[in-house]
DNA sequence: AGTTTGACCCGGACGC
DNA sequence: TGCGTCCGGGTCAAAC
C-alpha cells in the first residue's frame, strides 16, 4: 500500500517516461473503477505528472486524469502484454502501455475537468513549505481524536497512511492513543520533526518494499519499518516486544515502553 | 459539527 | 483438497 514516499518516487519516474507524449485509445477492461469518460483521453498530450497527497495526477490538454491506488492498486508502464485478470484499463503511451488495475477494485481512476474538484479538501503536503510547526500545532488543538487518527486524516496532512503513522509516532516517542490536545510543546516539536524525518528517510531509501505495485520504482535498498507489522518483535531501542492494538479499526504497532 | 462506525471489495490466511 | 469464514486497508457515507 503506497503512501507519500512511494507515490512521490513513482510520480517522478512516470513523469520522466511519459511527459510530452500522446495517449492512444484506451483499452477498457473493467469500467467499475473509472469515473468520467475514459474515451476523452485519446490523443491528449501528457503535460505533467504530479502527486497530490496519495493521488497521481496527470495533466492533459484541458482535462486531468487522476489515479488513487488505495491498498492494492497498481500502475505499471510496460511494453505490450495481454491484460491480466486484475487490469482495469490500459493506456497506450507512444509505444508503451500504462496498466492500471487492482485485484480488489478499490483503486480509482478519475477523469475530471477541474483539478479543484479533486483536491480542494486535501490538507497540506508534509513535504511542502506550507507544512509548518505552527500549522501542526494549531491543527492538533482543534482535534479531539487520538494522534494516530490525526496523522492519517488526509484533510489535515495529506499522504501519511498506516505504516508511516506508526513509524512517525515511534520516532517521536508518542503513544498512538494519546489525545491530540494532550501533547505538550516539546512533543509537538518532536512530532513535527519525526514526520519530516521519516518521510524524507523513506523517500531517500526508495520507500518501503511492499508487494509490487509498480515497475516505476527501482530499488537496491528500502525503508525498513521499525515497529509497523512487527508485533512481538523486539523494539530496536529497548528490546521490549512490540505491541499491536486497533485504533479506528486499523492495526497499530508501537513500543509500550518507549511510547508511553 | 465533530467523531466513530460501517460499507466498499476480494485475495489470502485460516479453520474445519 | 476443498469449502467456508473472516480479516485488512484508505476513504467516504452514514450514524452517533
Short mmCIF file of N, CA, C and O (backbone and C1' of nucleotides) in Angstrom, two decimals, chain B:
data_model
loop_
_atom_site.label_atom_id
_atom_site.label_comp_id
_atom_site.label_asym_id
_atom_site.label_seq_id
_atom_site.Cartn_x
_atom_site.Cartn_y
_atom_site.Cartn_z
P DA B 1 -22.86 22.71 11.11
"O5'" DA B 1 -21.51 22.25 11.82
"C5'" DA B 1 -21.02 22.98 12.92
"C4'" DA B 1 -20.06 22.11 13.67
"C3'" DA B 1 -18.99 21.49 12.78
"O3'" DA B 1 -17.78 21.42 13.53
"C1'" DA B 1 -20.24 19.78 13.80
P DG B 2 -16.45 21.04 12.87
"O5'" DG B 2 -15.96 19.86 13.83
"C5'" DG B 2 -16.09 19.98 15.23
"C4'" DG B 2 -16.08 18.62 15.86
"C3'" DG B 2 -14.95 17.71 15.36
"O3'" DG B 2 -14.37 17.07 16.48
"C1'" DG B 2 -17.04 16.62 15.09
P DT B 3 -13.11 16.22 16.36
"O5'" DT B 3 -13.69 14.75 16.48
"C5'" DT B 3 -14.44 14.40 17.65
"C4'" DT B 3 -15.07 13.05 17.44
"C3'" DT B 3 -14.10 11.95 16.98
"O3'" DT B 3 -14.08 10.93 17.96
"C1'" DT B 3 -16.12 11.90 15.73
P DT B 4 -13.25 9.62 17.77
"O5'" DT B 4 -14.36 8.57 17.30
"C5'" DT B 4 -15.49 8.34 18.13
"C4'" DT B 4 -16.42 7.37 17.45
"C3'" DT B 4 -15.77 6.04 17.04
"O3'" DT B 4 -16.61 4.99 17.50
"C1'" DT B 4 -16.88 7.00 15.19
P DT B 5 -16.20 3.49 17.34
"O5'" DT B 5 -17.12 3.04 16.11
"C5'" DT B 5 -18.53 3.17 16.23
"C4'" DT B 5 -19.18 2.80 14.90
"C3'" DT B 5 -18.74 1.44 14.33
"O3'" DT B 5 -19.92 0.71 14.03
"C1'" DT B 5 -18.55 3.14 12.70
P DG B 6 -19.84 -0.73 13.41
"O5'" DG B 6 -20.17 -0.43 11.88
"C5'" DG B 6 -21.37 0.26 11.55
"C4'" DG B 6 -21.55 0.28 10.05
"C3'" DG B 6 -21.26 -1.04 9.34
"O3'" DG B 6 -22.20 -1.15 8.27
"C1'" DG B 6 -19.78 0.62 8.53
P DA B 7 -22.24 -2.43 7.39
"O5'" DA B 7 -21.75 -1.85 5.98
"C5'" DA B 7 -22.45 -0.74 5.43
"C4'" DA B 7 -21.83 -0.35 4.10
"C3'" DA B 7 -21.51 -1.54 3.19
"O3'" DA B 7 -21.91 -1.23 1.88
"C1'" DA B 7 -19.54 -0.26 3.61
P DC B 8 -22.02 -2.35 0.81
"O5'" DC B 8 -20.68 -2.11 -0.03
"C5'" DC B 8 -20.47 -0.83 -0.65
"C4'" DC B 8 -19.03 -0.70 -1.01
"C3'" DC B 8 -18.41 -1.93 -1.69
"O3'" DC B 8 -18.36 -1.69 -3.09
"C1'" DC B 8 -16.92 -0.86 -0.15
P DC B 9 -18.70 -2.88 -4.07
"O5'" DC B 9 -17.38 -3.74 -3.94
"C5'" DC B 9 -16.16 -3.23 -4.45
"C4'" DC B 9 -15.04 -4.17 -4.08
"C3'" DC B 9 -15.36 -5.65 -4.28
"O3'" DC B 9 -14.72 -6.06 -5.46
"C1'" DC B 9 -14.13 -5.23 -2.26
P DC B 10 -15.02 -7.47 -6.08
"O5'" DC B 10 -13.84 -8.31 -5.45
"C5'" DC B 10 -12.49 -7.98 -5.76
"C4'" DC B 10 -11.60 -8.79 -4.86
"C3'" DC B 10 -11.83 -10.31 -4.92
"O3'" DC B 10 -10.57 -10.92 -4.82
"C1'" DC B 10 -11.93 -9.61 -2.72
P DG B 11 -10.16 -12.06 -5.83
"O5'" DG B 11 -8.65 -12.28 -5.41
"C5'" DG B 11 -7.75 -11.16 -5.40
"C4'" DG B 11 -6.74 -11.34 -4.28
"C3'" DG B 11 -6.12 -12.72 -4.17
"O3'" DG B 11 -4.77 -12.56 -3.79
"C1'" DG B 11 -7.33 -12.24 -2.19
P DG B 12 -3.79 -13.76 -3.66
"O5'" DG B 12 -3.79 -14.03 -2.10
"C5'" DG B 12 -3.30 -13.01 -1.22
"C4'" DG B 12 -3.52 -13.45 0.20
"C3'" DG B 12 -3.01 -14.86 0.52
"O3'" DG B 12 -2.39 -14.80 1.78
"C1'" DG B 12 -5.25 -14.67 1.16
P DA B 13 -1.34 -15.90 2.22
"O5'" DA B 13 -1.72 -16.07 3.76
"C5'" DA B 13 -2.17 -14.95 4.52
"C4'" DA B 13 -3.09 -15.42 5.61
"C3'" DA B 13 -2.72 -16.77 6.21
"O3'" DA B 13 -2.68 -16.67 7.62
"C1'" DA B 13 -4.99 -16.77 5.54
P DC B 14 -2.12 -17.84 8.53
"O5'" DC B 14 -3.45 -18.52 9.08
"C5'" DC B 14 -4.43 -17.72 9.74
"C4'" DC B 14 -5.73 -18.48 9.81
"C3'" DC B 14 -5.59 -19.91 10.34
"O3'" DC B 14 -6.20 -20.00 11.62
"C1'" DC B 14 -7.07 -19.77 8.47
P DG B 15 -6.18 -21.38 12.42
"O5'" DG B 15 -7.63 -21.96 12.10
"C5'" DG B 15 -8.80 -21.14 12.28
"C4'" DG B 15 -10.03 -21.98 12.02
"C3'" DG B 15 -9.96 -23.39 12.58
"O3'" DG B 15 -11.25 -23.78 13.06
"C1'" DG B 15 -10.21 -23.50 10.23
P DC B 16 -11.38 -25.10 13.97
"O5'" DC B 16 -12.29 -26.04 13.06
"C5'" DC B 16 -13.57 -25.58 12.62
"C4'" DC B 16 -14.04 -26.43 11.46
"C3'" DC B 16 -14.04 -27.94 11.76
"O3'" DC B 16 -15.29 -28.50 11.40
"C1'" DC B 16 -12.90 -27.49 9.73
#
